[in-house]
Structure formats: structure tokens, C-alpha cells
Amino acid sequence: MSGEDLWRVLRGIADMPYGAGQIAALEQLLRRVDAADDRHLAFVTRMQATTGYVYGGEPAKSFVTFSWCLSEFDRDPQPYHQRHLHQLLWHFKYMVSGLLKFPEVPLDRTYAVLDDMERRYRAGGHSLQTVHKHRFRVADHVGDAEAAAHWYRLWQTTPRDDLSDCAGCDPTSQVGYLADTGRDAEAVALAEPVLAGRLTCTEQPQAILTALLLPYLRTGRGEAARDAHREAYRRLRGNLADLWDIGDHVEFCTLTGNEARAVELIERHLDWLDRPPSPAAAMHFAAAGAAALRQAGASTVYRRAAEGRPAAEVPASVLADELAETATGLAARFDARNGTTHQSEWITRRLAVRPSGEHLPLSASVRRRPARPARPAGADAATGASSSGEQGREARVGEPPAVQPPADAGPDDLLDLAELSWGRHERATFRAALAAFDDRFGAADLPAGTAAHRLALRAAERGDEDDIDGAIEINRAALKLYREAAEEVPAQVVAGRLGVLLTHSDETAEEGLTLVREAVEVLDRLGDAGQRAAGYDRLALALLHRERWEDALAALDRAPADAGGDSHLATRIALHRAHLLEQLDRIEEARAAAAAARRIAEELGVGELQTAACLAYARTVDYPAEAVVACDEALRWAPPDAELPVRVARARALLAAGRAADAVDDFVEAVTLCVERGAEGDAFLRWELAIAYRTVGRLSEAAEVAEEAVLGLARMGAQSEADRCRHLLAGVYAGLGEIEPALALLGQLADNLDGPDNLPHRGQVLEEAGGILYDADRDAAAAERFAAAATAYRLADLRLDELRARRREAYAWFWSDDRQAALRTVELVDALAAELAGRTEPAATYELAMVAEVGARVLTGEDRPDEALRRIAGVPDRLRSIEAFGEAIQVEILAGELLLRLERPAEAEPLLRRVLGGLPADSRPVRQTAWLLARALDLLDRPTEAAAVRAEHQLDED
């Protein structure tokens, strides 16, 4: 590469975000620069590398580049050195701060750098304000409180100059010192005017907001603390260099009682300890993490794989001990270097951090709330609803109280009562009857049929607890006893129940279906109407488990219409019918079945059935608002274990009904329930919550929750869903103006979508990345993304999408001033447009017209106006034919400009006048068109009219 090429590469690297990518590019450039033997370029590249290393998370490497630059500056001063003197003096601050963070660097070395810094500042006539600040930092680090106070006073009383830290960073350090010395109110007061101003430093406002977390908290400003945490952490979370500050946020979560969020942050950044920016940052994060994990109970933390260590779930307590050992070991190394015990004492305090004060909700996806009481005092006996109502929701209908078994009931009477109660969903009576049986007759020598009946009901208990294997084992034992007792009908009832359970598994499905079919045949001959109906319902369930929808529906059709007079069974049959019809996409019939179930369940007053019926109805209605009403009713009836699916259904219905703000609350409640119960699926719910937050414009919360969802989905191995959530997150980042994280995610998606089946999606994400870069005026990089997108579309045989991407590529090259690349792209565009010339759908008409426009602009830039004008002949009319009126006007303005360049003002004047008359006032095209029209009138020797146009539109003659 030539010297000019190397300088251009350096300028491009300077525009890259800080991080591993920029560091890799800088190191590759350094090798080329050294080979080229260009001292000037070598010096400037190393100056850039020093900054890149510091802010990219590898400050140890900055010691080498800084020393090289300083030695080069002193050894053989050159004119270009003077142009970088200010930056070189600024880098002294990085060195002092950095050297303190590595215990292997002797403290004398830091003092020597400080002395050299002071000497050079004095020699240059600079203020010593920042020198005093860094002497304060050294004293504070070693625990010399008296010296720290001395240097703090000098720092605050010495005038600032252009080598002082920025208006955000200086107060950040002050806030930290004031907070450490118990002057929280002063810290908050100091920061207020700083935050009210405009902060443009790389480290702000996240650094000062992080420093304010504890002062805000300790002065009763909980909301300010929460907002500071959210905004600061969002800005810090992607930068390895900020690991120390991220540790502060972990500690803040612990202090405010947000243990789950603290663990999430630890899990997200845990692998950074494998490559920490410095031992000091590792020490601080490890201590904060250990303290948080000690509050996490029996939970586990997912640790990503590293060299020599596989990915694994690590018990929180084990990881807490490991992190504590890391922190204390590093503190001991610092103290050995410093000759004090300050760091060990400080880490001991960090490790002892516990929740204190009132809980401060921080998470946008989980809120802590008390568990719902089983039955509040003053509850109505019929409904279980408190007279005051439950906080934040309608009162629910409760479970009917248990019917106490008669004192003289025999064993079969008690089991019959339990059987009846189980079928009626009266769980309290069911449990009471069984408890009475076990208490009175558990040790008795009972007939085989009675023992079989008790076993069958015990299997029902296991099934209610989702212990399928246990229920199967007990049902087998019950069936054996019934057969020994020659009780055919109850034996077939148990065989049917056993068969349904067996169809849950592929391995035992055939055995299960055989059992259920045989049971149905026997019950059809020997059973009553209710038993026959239940038998066919069990057959339908078994077939449903095997996804044999038509066969299952046919089985239900054979059940007696009134279910033998058992309304509870009739409700269950209607619910199963609704589910099967829904699977068969027979929605109107499904809705009717759900409505029937809902009607019967309401008459029965059974919350479990009413909840299921309302949810089934909500899934089948045409209008989301109607689904919301059904979910509201379900929520009123829902028993505690059914609240989660109701919340999810209601949230989705609200979102579909255009009530995203209300949906947010239900999604948050659903995620909270999921987390509280240890249920799977919270990552999917967080994804949906992120969508709701984005819909209502709460982008910060959307980003936070989507980040949590991506982490959870990836942890579950749900790669496709994780990628879809990453796509959502990239859009949220773009909406927040966080371009680099958005581009990083889109790049990751493009890499993940490398298979032939994913080419259309790969093209889409590459094109989106190009659009973000284009909007940020990073046109050359945008062009490269558009070109990659076009390639993906071509491989996917999506020619129109390829044409669009190539058109956008041409625009990007044009605006990047790489006219040769723009011309080459126009040639590709023209060839592709020729292939698509016969297509007439609106999208093709639009793209073919806009291809002509971009080609004309590129040719205009090459001073080829004749060719440019020919390209856009007829284009405005084609655009108007598909109602692309704005683009049509844009092309006509270009045509007017080209006519003026060709010295054809007589043709340009009526065109521009017509365009100007059709434009809305005060729009940018109005001024551009008016300027061109005035120019045309000048060329036509009509100065009075030209002056009038300029006056009307407030245009200068130039």
C-alpha cells in the first residue's frame, strides 16, 4: 500500500468504535506502517493506538505505544510532533490512571510518570490542576486519606485549562470522593448543573451517573437512582473498558434488593473476567459479583466456555466463593505493591454488601410483589374475594371450601366422595376425603377393589402434580388390583386413564392407544352414559397427544351428547372439541364449542373450567377487543396456577387491540410469575415484552428487556428465536441512535444466516446495516453493506431486491465521493434493470424508475448531463402512475437542474415553475426549486421576475 493509502486507512480506523475491532485494525496497520518506514505515520498511528487501547479495554498495551511516542518526541523533535503535543501531554493522564490498576507495576514508576508529567506541564506553561488531580488519585488508591484531602484541595483551587478533564469527568471524580467521605448531598448538588448541560465526552454521562448511584439512593432520590442506573448501564454494557463501572451497577442492584437483576448482569459480563481490562477492574467486579451471588440462594449462573473450561451452569454459592477468592487475592497483590492494607479493607467492605433499605424496583421486565394470599381476611365465602379487592386487579372467584366428610362414612363412601370431587374440580373436598380415608382406614386390610380405587385416586393426585411417571406406575398397580378383583368397569376406567398418560411419550404411545381403545369398547357395552362419554373423551385426549386431530374429533362425536348428565364432563368435552377444531383451522366451530364450554362453566361456577373456556374463546374470536374481555373474565376466575397463561393471553390480546401500553403491564406480570415459579419460558415472554415496549416508544426499556431475552434464548439453545430477537434489538438500538451496537448485532446476524436457506434474511440484515450507515453519513461503509446484501439477494434469486440494494449502493458510493465505484455500480444496476425491464408490478416500476434517477445523478457528477437527462426521460410519469409523487418531483427537479447545465433555460423554466407550484410551503425542495427557477429566469434575461422569486423565498442571489 502507498503512504496515501495508509493514511486513508488510519482515518477510517479513527472513525471506528472503540473495542476489539478497532484494536485489531490498528495493530494490523502498525505492522504495515513500520514496514513502510514512515516516521510521521508511525508516530500518529501509535498516538491513535494509545487512545484505542485505553478506551477499547486493553490499557496495558497503551504503556508501550505511549512510551514509544514519548521517546520519539524527545529523541528527535519534528514539526509534526508539535501538532500532537497537546494530545501527548493528555496521554500522561491515561498512564497515571492505568499504571495504578496493575499491581505488577511498582508504585515508584507511577510517581516517576507523575513527576515527568508535572515537569512537562510546567515547561509548557500549563496549569497543574490535572496533575494535582492525579496525585489525589494515587493517594486515594493507597489509602492515604490526609494526602488525598490535601491534593483534592489543590485540585479544586487550581485554575482549569485545556489539559483539564472535561466538564463531566472532573465532577465525576469529585462526586466519587464526596460520596466516599459521606457528603452525598454535596455530590448530588455538584452534579446537577453538569447533567443539565451538554456532555460530549466518550465517558459521559454514564460515568457521572454511575458515581451518583449511591448518593442518589442515600439521599432518598430513588427514582433518580433508578433512572441513572438504567441510562448509565445501557451505555456501559457493551464496552469491556467499563468493567469497573459495571461492577458498581452490580453492587447497586444488590443494595436495592434486586438480586435477580444483579445475577443477570453478572452472567452477562462474567466471561469478561477471562480478559479483564485490568486487575483492578477484575477485582472490583469480582467483589461486587461475589456479594450479589451470596444473596442468590440456590440458583445457578451460566458461564460461557473459555480456553480449557467448558460452558456450564455453576451454582451461585460456588461462583461466589470463586469470585471472592479472586477479589481478595488481587487486593493482597495491590497492598503488597502499595505497602498498605487499604485495598484489602476496601474489598472486605465490598464483599459484605447486603440489601439495605426499601426495595427499589429496577428491572423493566420483573417486578417483585408479595405472593397472593390464599384467602384474605374478610373474604366472601362464596367467591373468596376480599371486600377491599386485590391490589391492582379485580377480585377473583376462589375455590369452594372443602366439604367435610361425614364422620360415619365408610372407606368406599370416602373414595366415592373423592372421585366425585375430583371430577367436579373440587380439589379441597378431594383432598379432605382422601385425608379422611387415609386417617381412618389407611392401615386397614381392605378389599382389592377398595385398595385399587385408592391407588387410582393417588395416581390422579400425581397427575395433578405433573408427575406423569409416578401416575403411570400407580395406575398400573391399580389396574392389576381391579383385574384381580374382576371389577371390569372400574378396571377399564383406570386403563383408559393409564393409556392417556402413556400417549405423552413416543415410546409408550402405541401401548397407550391400545389400552384406551379397548377401554372404550368395554365401556360402550358395560358402562353408563357418563362412563361412555368419559371413555370417548379419554380416547380423544390420547389421539390429541399424538396430533391426530381428525380422529380425536371423531371420537368426541361418538360421546353421548349430554355426557350422561355430568355438566363438568360436558364442559371438558366442549373444551377439547374447541381445541381440536382450532387445530383443524375450523375457527367458527371452535368458537361455538368454546362458547358452549364457557356457558356451562359459568353455570357451574368452577374457576378452573371457566378460565380454560374463556381462554379458548379468546383464541377464536375475530376482534382483539373481544379477546381482551374474555381474558378479563378468565383473570377473575383464574386459580393461582392458571394466572400465568391468562396474563400472557391478555397481554397478546391487548397488543393486538392496539393497547400496547396496557399490554406492557401484563407482560411484566407474566415474566414476574415465570421467574417466581421457576417456570421455563421467561426469555420468550421478555421478547414479547420488548416488542410491546418498542411499540409504545419506550426504547430504553425495550433494549434492556430484549438484551435479557437474547441472553435467555441463547442459553436455552433457541438459536433461531435468539436471532429474531437480535433483529428486534438491532432496530431498537438504531432507534436509540446507538449505531455501533446495532451494526454489531446485524453483523452477527449476517454471520449466523450463512446457510443457503437463509440468504433472503441475510440480505435483509445486511441492507438494514447499510441503511443505518448511510443515515449516519458513513457512506463508503454503507456501500459495502449494500453490495454484500445484493450478493445475498442474487444467490437467493431475488432480482428485484438485488436491484434495490445495488441502487442504494450506487447512491452510497456517489455521496462518499468515490465516483469510479459509483460508475461501476451503475453499470451493474443497468445490466440488472435490463433483466427486469418487462416487470410491471408497482415495486418493479418504482425500482426501475429510481435506478434511472441514481444513474443520472452519478453521470451528473461526472459532468455528463446529456446522458443523465436522457436516462430520466419519462421517469416522473412512471412514478406518478404508482403514486410515488415525492420521488416524481425529486426527478423533475433534477431534470430542471440538468437543463440549466445544458444551457436550456427556456425548457427548464416552465418545468421548474410547475414543480414549485405543487410543492408544500417551507419544504426544502421549495427553496432548491425556487433557486433553480430564479437562475433560469436570469439566463432568460428576466431579472425582475428572478428577483421576485428570490424575495418570495428569501433567497440570496448566490
Tab-separated table of C-alpha atoms in Angstrom, residues 147-413:
chain	number	residue	atom	x	y	z
A	147	ALA	CA	-2.641	13.277	51.397
A	148	ALA	CA	-5.802	12.678	49.380
A	149	ALA	CA	-7.549	15.577	51.118
A	150	HIS	CA	-4.509	17.798	50.511
A	151	TRP	CA	-4.330	17.064	46.790
A	152	TYR	CA	-8.106	17.314	46.476
A	153	ARG	CA	-7.982	20.883	47.823
A	154	LEU	CA	-5.191	21.812	45.408
A	155	TRP	CA	-7.063	20.206	42.528
A	156	GLN	CA	-10.205	22.194	43.340
A	157	THR	CA	-8.432	25.530	43.844
A	158	THR	CA	-6.058	25.459	40.871
A	159	PRO	CA	-7.386	27.073	37.671
A	160	ARG	CA	-8.504	24.776	34.876
A	161	ASP	CA	-7.044	24.911	31.362
A	162	ASP	CA	-7.283	22.990	28.114
A	163	LEU	CA	-5.470	19.978	29.621
A	164	SER	CA	-8.002	19.626	32.434
A	165	ASP	CA	-10.518	16.816	32.241
A	166	CYS	CA	-13.821	17.693	30.621
A	167	ALA	CA	-16.794	19.330	32.304
A	168	GLY	CA	-18.253	15.897	33.017
A	169	CYS	CA	-15.192	13.893	34.034
A	170	ASP	CA	-13.778	16.319	36.583
A	171	PRO	CA	-17.076	16.499	38.513
A	172	THR	CA	-17.387	12.696	38.250
A	173	SER	CA	-14.186	12.258	40.246
A	174	GLN	CA	-15.362	14.896	42.716
A	175	VAL	CA	-18.712	13.134	43.169
A	176	GLY	CA	-16.877	9.881	43.903
A	177	TYR	CA	-14.719	11.495	46.576
A	178	LEU	CA	-17.627	13.341	48.181
A	179	ALA	CA	-19.674	10.129	48.285
A	180	ASP	CA	-16.765	8.181	49.811
A	181	THR	CA	-16.429	10.803	52.529
A	182	GLY	CA	-20.147	10.849	53.404
A	183	ARG	CA	-21.037	14.114	51.646
A	184	ASP	CA	-23.837	12.755	49.457
A	185	ALA	CA	-25.936	15.921	49.326
A	186	GLU	CA	-22.899	17.907	48.133
A	187	ALA	CA	-22.240	15.252	45.489
A	188	VAL	CA	-25.782	15.498	44.125
A	189	ALA	CA	-25.753	19.303	44.174
A	190	LEU	CA	-22.413	19.360	42.354
A	191	ALA	CA	-23.681	17.063	39.610
A	192	GLU	CA	-26.997	18.777	38.874
A	193	PRO	CA	-25.675	21.630	36.684
A	194	VAL	CA	-23.300	19.213	34.958
A	195	LEU	CA	-26.136	16.894	33.949
A	196	ALA	CA	-28.229	19.856	32.843
A	197	GLY	CA	-25.511	20.876	30.373
A	198	ARG	CA	-24.265	19.206	27.222
A	199	LEU	CA	-21.753	16.396	27.729
A	200	THR	CA	-19.849	15.237	24.663
A	201	CYS	CA	-17.023	13.216	26.228
A	202	THR	CA	-16.749	9.500	25.407
A	203	GLU	CA	-17.126	8.654	29.100
A	204	GLN	CA	-20.186	10.790	29.792
A	205	PRO	CA	-22.886	10.930	31.041
A	206	GLN	CA	-22.565	7.263	32.057
A	207	ALA	CA	-19.578	7.872	34.331
A	208	ILE	CA	-21.146	10.640	36.407
A	209	LEU	CA	-24.491	8.835	36.553
A	210	THR	CA	-22.704	5.755	37.903
A	211	ALA	CA	-20.906	7.867	40.506
A	212	LEU	CA	-24.288	9.273	41.587
A	213	LEU	CA	-25.986	5.899	42.213
A	214	LEU	CA	-25.259	5.738	45.930
A	215	PRO	CA	-25.575	9.491	46.642
A	216	TYR	CA	-28.999	9.451	44.995
A	217	LEU	CA	-30.004	6.359	46.948
A	218	ARG	CA	-28.741	7.620	50.297
A	219	THR	CA	-30.438	10.999	49.899
A	220	GLY	CA	-33.854	9.468	49.182
A	221	ARG	CA	-33.838	10.058	45.438
A	222	GLY	CA	-34.852	6.522	44.495
A	223	GLU	CA	-36.340	7.362	41.103
A	224	ALA	CA	-33.267	9.378	40.133
A	225	ALA	CA	-31.075	6.457	41.194
A	226	ARG	CA	-33.136	4.007	39.133
A	227	ASP	CA	-33.056	6.253	36.060
A	228	ALA	CA	-29.309	6.804	36.471
A	229	HIS	CA	-28.755	3.048	36.694
A	230	ARG	CA	-30.788	2.317	33.591
A	231	GLU	CA	-29.276	5.006	31.403
A	232	ALA	CA	-25.692	4.539	32.559
A	233	TYR	CA	-25.683	0.762	32.395
A	234	ARG	CA	-27.160	0.820	28.898
A	235	ARG	CA	-24.218	2.949	27.757
A	236	LEU	CA	-21.631	0.861	29.616
A	237	ARG	CA	-22.815	-2.652	28.907
A	238	GLY	CA	-21.029	-3.139	25.589
A	239	ASN	CA	-17.587	-1.806	26.477
A	240	LEU	CA	-15.008	-4.050	28.126
A	241	ALA	CA	-13.116	-0.964	29.316
A	242	ASP	CA	-16.057	-0.152	31.606
A	243	LEU	CA	-15.952	-3.395	33.630
A	244	TRP	CA	-15.161	-1.448	36.840
A	245	ASP	CA	-18.246	0.740	36.471
A	246	ILE	CA	-20.380	-2.294	35.622
A	247	GLY	CA	-19.295	-3.700	38.980
A	248	ASP	CA	-20.746	-0.566	40.588
A	249	HIS	CA	-24.074	-1.349	38.927
A	250	VAL	CA	-23.999	-4.948	40.174
A	251	GLU	CA	-23.421	-3.641	43.701
A	252	PHE	CA	-26.236	-1.114	43.295
A	253	CYS	CA	-28.614	-3.935	42.317
A	254	THR	CA	-27.603	-5.868	45.431
A	255	LEU	CA	-28.083	-2.876	47.729
A	256	THR	CA	-31.560	-2.161	46.335
A	257	GLY	CA	-32.800	-5.729	46.713
A	258	ASN	CA	-32.659	-6.587	43.020
A	259	GLU	CA	-30.767	-9.850	43.409
A	260	ALA	CA	-32.169	-11.368	40.206
A	261	ARG	CA	-31.056	-8.383	38.154
A	262	ALA	CA	-27.633	-8.431	39.785
A	263	VAL	CA	-27.239	-12.067	38.776
A	264	GLU	CA	-28.326	-11.250	35.214
A	265	LEU	CA	-25.636	-8.572	34.993
A	266	ILE	CA	-23.027	-10.939	36.398
A	267	GLU	CA	-24.000	-13.643	33.926
A	268	ARG	CA	-23.855	-11.191	31.028
A	269	HIS	CA	-20.350	-9.970	31.856
A	270	LEU	CA	-18.852	-12.961	33.659
A	271	ASP	CA	-16.666	-14.023	30.741
A	272	TRP	CA	-15.068	-10.547	30.740
A	273	LEU	CA	-13.140	-11.748	33.776
A	274	ASP	CA	-11.312	-14.059	31.359
A	275	ARG	CA	-9.956	-10.952	29.601
A	276	PRO	CA	-10.367	-8.041	32.023
A	277	PRO	CA	-9.118	-4.585	31.063
A	278	SER	CA	-7.036	-4.518	34.253
A	279	PRO	CA	-6.553	-6.430	37.502
A	280	ALA	CA	-8.187	-3.532	39.346
A	281	ALA	CA	-11.360	-3.803	37.263
A	282	ALA	CA	-11.388	-7.589	37.711
A	283	MET	CA	-11.000	-7.172	41.476
A	284	HIS	CA	-13.850	-4.722	41.771
A	285	PHE	CA	-16.260	-6.650	39.539
A	286	ALA	CA	-15.410	-9.943	41.254
A	287	ALA	CA	-16.087	-8.470	44.703
A	288	ALA	CA	-19.393	-6.946	43.639
A	289	GLY	CA	-20.342	-10.197	41.944
A	290	ALA	CA	-19.495	-12.335	44.970
A	291	ALA	CA	-21.610	-10.151	47.251
A	292	ALA	CA	-24.552	-10.372	44.850
A	293	LEU	CA	-24.299	-14.125	44.371
A	294	ARG	CA	-24.349	-14.673	48.118
A	295	GLN	CA	-27.921	-13.321	48.012
A	296	ALA	CA	-28.945	-15.552	45.100
A	297	GLY	CA	-29.846	-18.655	47.089
A	298	ALA	CA	-29.774	-21.989	45.277
A	299	SER	CA	-29.789	-20.502	41.761
A	300	THR	CA	-27.198	-21.237	39.112
A	301	VAL	CA	-25.278	-18.964	36.750
A	302	TYR	CA	-24.486	-19.840	33.161
A	303	ARG	CA	-20.782	-19.465	32.445
A	304	ARG	CA	-19.643	-19.387	28.841
A	305	ALA	CA	-16.859	-21.610	27.615
A	306	ALA	CA	-13.278	-20.382	27.684
A	307	GLU	CA	-9.949	-21.959	26.865
A	308	GLY	CA	-9.682	-25.087	28.982
A	309	ARG	CA	-13.137	-24.587	30.532
A	310	PRO	CA	-16.428	-25.842	29.033
A	311	ALA	CA	-19.651	-23.884	29.258
A	312	ALA	CA	-21.582	-24.856	32.363
A	313	GLU	CA	-24.253	-23.964	34.898
A	314	VAL	CA	-22.376	-23.007	38.055
A	315	PRO	CA	-24.090	-22.912	41.472
A	316	ALA	CA	-24.261	-19.320	42.690
A	317	SER	CA	-22.625	-20.197	46.001
A	318	VAL	CA	-19.680	-21.905	44.288
A	319	LEU	CA	-19.171	-18.979	41.930
A	320	ALA	CA	-19.480	-16.510	44.824
A	321	ASP	CA	-16.608	-18.235	46.625
A	322	GLU	CA	-14.501	-18.250	43.467
A	323	LEU	CA	-15.079	-14.556	42.807
A	324	ALA	CA	-14.391	-13.655	46.432
A	325	GLU	CA	-11.109	-15.519	46.231
A	326	THR	CA	-10.220	-13.650	43.039
A	327	ALA	CA	-11.032	-10.281	44.606
A	328	THR	CA	-9.163	-10.872	47.858
A	329	GLY	CA	-6.157	-12.303	46.051
A	330	LEU	CA	-5.884	-9.262	43.793
A	331	ALA	CA	-6.377	-6.894	46.727
A	332	ALA	CA	-3.472	-8.584	48.516
A	333	ARG	CA	-1.278	-8.064	45.457
A	334	PHE	CA	-2.148	-4.369	45.321
A	335	ASP	CA	-1.457	-3.951	49.029
A	336	ALA	CA	1.896	-5.699	48.667
A	337	ARG	CA	2.766	-3.262	45.905
A	338	ASN	CA	1.476	-0.233	47.813
A	339	GLY	CA	2.768	-1.124	51.279
A	340	THR	CA	-0.679	-0.610	52.844
A	341	THR	CA	-3.783	-2.660	53.673
A	342	HIS	CA	-6.237	-0.243	52.086
A	343	GLN	CA	-7.302	-2.341	49.098
A	344	SER	CA	-7.930	-5.460	51.188
A	345	GLU	CA	-10.023	-3.444	53.658
A	346	TRP	CA	-11.945	-1.892	50.811
A	347	ILE	CA	-12.643	-5.280	49.190
A	348	THR	CA	-13.760	-6.692	52.539
A	349	ARG	CA	-16.410	-3.958	52.683
A	350	ARG	CA	-17.469	-4.703	49.123
A	351	LEU	CA	-17.859	-8.403	49.887
A	352	ALA	CA	-20.084	-7.581	52.856
A	353	VAL	CA	-22.637	-5.583	50.838
A	354	ARG	CA	-26.215	-6.696	51.506
A	355	PRO	CA	-29.657	-5.336	50.579
A	356	SER	CA	-30.459	-2.337	52.729
A	357	GLY	CA	-33.420	-0.065	52.979
A	358	GLU	CA	-36.618	-0.311	50.967
A	359	HIS	CA	-36.669	-2.390	47.790
A	360	LEU	CA	-36.233	-0.208	44.696
A	361	PRO	CA	-37.639	-1.883	41.551
A	362	LEU	CA	-35.094	-1.609	38.730
A	363	SER	CA	-35.954	-4.176	36.107
A	364	ALA	CA	-38.131	-3.313	33.139
A	365	SER	CA	-39.217	-6.958	32.939
A	366	VAL	CA	-39.586	-8.247	36.501
A	367	ARG	CA	-41.195	-6.627	39.490
A	368	ARG	CA	-41.143	-8.032	42.984
A	369	ARG	CA	-44.533	-8.300	44.622
A	370	PRO	CA	-45.941	-10.274	47.548
A	371	ALA	CA	-47.432	-13.661	46.816
A	372	ARG	CA	-51.216	-13.582	46.611
A	373	PRO	CA	-52.751	-14.639	49.929
A	374	ALA	CA	-54.718	-17.856	49.795
A	375	ARG	CA	-57.723	-16.104	51.281
A	376	PRO	CA	-57.580	-12.607	52.754
A	377	ALA	CA	-59.417	-11.777	55.919
A	378	GLY	CA	-62.945	-10.624	55.205
A	379	ALA	CA	-63.226	-12.683	52.043
A	380	ASP	CA	-66.681	-13.520	50.809
A	381	ALA	CA	-67.399	-17.176	51.462
A	382	ALA	CA	-68.864	-17.783	48.023
A	383	THR	CA	-66.304	-16.022	45.903
A	384	GLY	CA	-63.172	-15.855	48.013
A	385	ALA	CA	-62.865	-12.157	47.093
A	386	SER	CA	-61.668	-9.683	49.663
A	387	SER	CA	-64.085	-6.902	50.424
A	388	SER	CA	-61.333	-4.437	49.618
A	389	GLY	CA	-60.279	-6.250	46.447
A	390	GLU	CA	-56.801	-7.400	45.493
A	391	GLN	CA	-54.279	-4.711	44.704
A	392	GLY	CA	-54.081	-3.849	41.014
A	393	ARG	CA	-56.614	-6.428	39.793
A	394	GLU	CA	-60.242	-7.453	40.043
A	395	ALA	CA	-61.197	-9.819	42.828
A	396	ARG	CA	-61.090	-13.428	41.739
A	397	VAL	CA	-63.593	-16.199	42.283
A	398	GLY	CA	-61.998	-18.617	44.718
A	399	GLU	CA	-62.076	-22.376	45.135
A	400	PRO	CA	-65.167	-23.594	47.011
A	401	PRO	CA	-64.464	-24.547	50.605
A	402	ALA	CA	-63.968	-28.210	51.365
A	403	VAL	CA	-66.983	-30.325	52.212
A	404	GLN	CA	-66.091	-32.200	55.390
A	405	PRO	CA	-66.661	-35.924	55.024
A	406	PRO	CA	-69.285	-37.435	57.365
A	407	ALA	CA	-67.823	-38.923	60.489
A	408	ASP	CA	-69.586	-42.232	59.854
A	409	ALA	CA	-68.563	-42.523	56.183
A	410	GLY	CA	-67.084	-45.891	55.257
A	411	PRO	CA	-63.983	-46.396	53.098
A	412	ASP	CA	-65.892	-46.754	49.829
A	413	ASP	CA	-68.065	-43.745	50.695
